[in-house]
Amino acid sequence: MSESREYVHRHIGGNGLQECMPVRVIVVIPVYNRKAVTLSCLRQLAAVKTAGIVLETGVVDDASTDGTAEAIASEFPATIVLRGNGSLWWT
């Protein structure tokens, strides 16, 4: 039995109740020229291993010039990187 299903079985009930699917959590991180901080954040999120939770990450990079998007794509190929043109900011 997978860890997620085992969690559901143990904590929701294995007495004939219908099993629930794992919870899917999607974290979206907006960034601009924050390569080191963003990579650190993604590393911390990748280390999260909680039974019953499927964690996915996405980054919205608003035309960073420090290589943020490229570094994310290289180190975290499963992370979706949406690239902006520099006009996504607001005040």
PDB file of C-alpha atoms in Angstrom:
ATOM      1  CA  MET A   1       0.000   0.000   0.000  1.00  0.00           C
ATOM      2  CA  SER A   2       1.377   3.427  -0.898  1.00  0.00           C
ATOM      3  CA  GLU A   3       2.257   5.837   1.906  1.00  0.00           C
ATOM      4  CA  SER A   4      -0.621   8.155   0.915  1.00  0.00           C
ATOM      5  CA  ARG A   5      -3.184   5.358   0.809  1.00  0.00           C
ATOM      6  CA  GLU A   6      -1.844   3.932   4.059  1.00  0.00           C
ATOM      7  CA  TYR A   7      -2.350   7.337   5.694  1.00  0.00           C
ATOM      8  CA  VAL A   8      -5.907   7.547   4.419  1.00  0.00           C
ATOM      9  CA  HIS A   9      -6.621   3.971   5.504  1.00  0.00           C
ATOM     10  CA  ARG A  10      -5.171   4.526   8.971  1.00  0.00           C
ATOM     11  CA  HIS A  11      -6.531   8.020   9.664  1.00  0.00           C
ATOM     12  CA  ILE A  12      -9.795   8.110   7.724  1.00  0.00           C
ATOM     13  CA  GLY A  13     -10.757   4.555   8.546  1.00  0.00           C
ATOM     14  CA  GLY A  14     -10.203   1.127   7.127  1.00  0.00           C
ATOM     15  CA  ASN A  15     -13.587  -0.153   8.201  1.00  0.00           C
ATOM     16  CA  GLY A  16     -15.395  -0.072   4.892  1.00  0.00           C
ATOM     17  CA  LEU A  17     -15.531   3.706   4.488  1.00  0.00           C
ATOM     18  CA  GLN A  18     -14.677   4.946   1.025  1.00  0.00           C
ATOM     19  CA  GLU A  19     -11.022   5.985   0.781  1.00  0.00           C
ATOM     20  CA  CYS A  20     -10.256   9.599  -0.050  1.00  0.00           C
ATOM     21  CA  MET A  21      -7.678  10.651  -2.598  1.00  0.00           C
ATOM     22  CA  PRO A  22      -4.555  12.422  -1.340  1.00  0.00           C
ATOM     23  CA  VAL A  23      -4.815  16.190  -1.054  1.00  0.00           C
ATOM     24  CA  ARG A  24      -3.138  18.014  -3.943  1.00  0.00           C
ATOM     25  CA  VAL A  25      -1.413  21.277  -2.972  1.00  0.00           C
ATOM     26  CA  ILE A  26      -0.014  23.579  -5.644  1.00  0.00           C
ATOM     27  CA  VAL A  27       2.388  26.315  -4.512  1.00  0.00           C
ATOM     28  CA  VAL A  28       2.814  29.232  -6.928  1.00  0.00           C
ATOM     29  CA  ILE A  29       5.794  31.515  -6.306  1.00  0.00           C
ATOM     30  CA  PRO A  30       6.041  34.905  -8.060  1.00  0.00           C
ATOM     31  CA  VAL A  31       9.664  36.001  -8.520  1.00  0.00           C
ATOM     32  CA  TYR A  32      11.882  38.653 -10.047  1.00  0.00           C
ATOM     33  CA  ASN A  33      15.685  38.461  -9.742  1.00  0.00           C
ATOM     34  CA  ARG A  34      15.657  36.269  -6.638  1.00  0.00           C
ATOM     35  CA  LYS A  35      17.528  33.196  -7.883  1.00  0.00           C
ATOM     36  CA  ALA A  36      19.187  32.143  -4.604  1.00  0.00           C
ATOM     37  CA  VAL A  37      16.092  32.714  -2.462  1.00  0.00           C
ATOM     38  CA  THR A  38      13.808  30.979  -4.958  1.00  0.00           C
ATOM     39  CA  LEU A  39      16.078  27.936  -5.279  1.00  0.00           C
ATOM     40  CA  SER A  40      16.303  27.715  -1.494  1.00  0.00           C
ATOM     41  CA  CYS A  41      12.517  27.882  -1.216  1.00  0.00           C
ATOM     42  CA  LEU A  42      12.075  25.151  -3.848  1.00  0.00           C
ATOM     43  CA  ARG A  43      14.614  22.941  -2.064  1.00  0.00           C
ATOM     44  CA  GLN A  44      12.683  23.318   1.184  1.00  0.00           C
ATOM     45  CA  LEU A  45       9.396  22.522  -0.537  1.00  0.00           C
ATOM     46  CA  ALA A  46      10.953  19.468  -2.236  1.00  0.00           C
ATOM     47  CA  ALA A  47      11.967  18.184   1.207  1.00  0.00           C
ATOM     48  CA  VAL A  48       8.361  18.197   2.441  1.00  0.00           C
ATOM     49  CA  LYS A  49       7.185  14.608   2.688  1.00  0.00           C
ATOM     50  CA  THR A  50       3.767  14.474   4.307  1.00  0.00           C
ATOM     51  CA  ALA A  51       1.580  11.432   3.934  1.00  0.00           C
ATOM     52  CA  GLY A  52      -1.687  12.166   2.190  1.00  0.00           C
ATOM     53  CA  ILE A  53      -0.403  15.328   0.476  1.00  0.00           C
ATOM     54  CA  VAL A  54       0.852  15.666  -3.089  1.00  0.00           C
ATOM     55  CA  LEU A  55       2.860  18.898  -3.379  1.00  0.00           C
ATOM     56  CA  GLU A  56       3.485  20.575  -6.737  1.00  0.00           C
ATOM     57  CA  THR A  57       5.296  23.844  -7.437  1.00  0.00           C
ATOM     58  CA  GLY A  58       5.073  26.529 -10.064  1.00  0.00           C
ATOM     59  CA  VAL A  59       7.005  29.750 -10.489  1.00  0.00           C
ATOM     60  CA  VAL A  60       5.956  32.930 -12.263  1.00  0.00           C
ATOM     61  CA  ASP A  61       9.197  34.673 -13.271  1.00  0.00           C
ATOM     62  CA  ASP A  62       8.701  38.245 -14.466  1.00  0.00           C
ATOM     63  CA  ALA A  63      11.685  38.481 -16.847  1.00  0.00           C
ATOM     64  CA  SER A  64      14.438  38.074 -14.263  1.00  0.00           C
ATOM     65  CA  THR A  65      17.876  39.015 -15.551  1.00  0.00           C
ATOM     66  CA  ASP A  66      19.841  37.006 -12.961  1.00  0.00           C
ATOM     67  CA  GLY A  67      19.134  33.564 -14.449  1.00  0.00           C
ATOM     68  CA  THR A  68      16.341  32.657 -12.045  1.00  0.00           C
ATOM     69  CA  ALA A  69      14.153  30.881 -14.602  1.00  0.00           C
ATOM     70  CA  GLU A  70      17.066  28.965 -16.123  1.00  0.00           C
ATOM     71  CA  ALA A  71      18.331  27.827 -12.710  1.00  0.00           C
ATOM     72  CA  ILE A  72      14.868  26.612 -11.714  1.00  0.00           C
ATOM     73  CA  ALA A  73      14.433  24.719 -14.988  1.00  0.00           C
ATOM     74  CA  SER A  74      17.843  23.103 -14.527  1.00  0.00           C
ATOM     75  CA  GLU A  75      17.524  22.074 -10.876  1.00  0.00           C
ATOM     76  CA  PHE A  76      13.762  21.467 -10.720  1.00  0.00           C
ATOM     77  CA  PRO A  77      12.595  20.201 -14.113  1.00  0.00           C
ATOM     78  CA  ALA A  78       9.187  19.179 -12.722  1.00  0.00           C
ATOM     79  CA  THR A  79       8.470  22.770 -11.641  1.00  0.00           C
ATOM     80  CA  ILE A  80       6.390  24.726 -14.118  1.00  0.00           C
ATOM     81  CA  VAL A  81       8.022  28.082 -14.918  1.00  0.00           C
ATOM     82  CA  LEU A  82       5.793  30.719 -16.469  1.00  0.00           C
ATOM     83  CA  ARG A  83       7.892  33.504 -17.920  1.00  0.00           C
ATOM     84  CA  GLY A  84       6.572  37.044 -17.937  1.00  0.00           C
ATOM     85  CA  ASN A  85       7.792  39.990 -20.004  1.00  0.00           C
ATOM     86  CA  GLY A  86       8.539  42.330 -17.091  1.00  0.00           C
ATOM     87  CA  SER A  87       5.066  43.845 -16.839  1.00  0.00           C
ATOM     88  CA  LEU A  88       3.546  41.559 -14.222  1.00  0.00           C
ATOM     89  CA  TRP A  89       4.442  43.720 -11.209  1.00  0.00           C
ATOM     90  CA  TRP A  90       2.120  46.120  -9.417  1.00  0.00           C
ATOM     91  CA  THR A  91       2.425  48.736  -6.711  1.00  0.00           C
TER      92      THR A  91
END
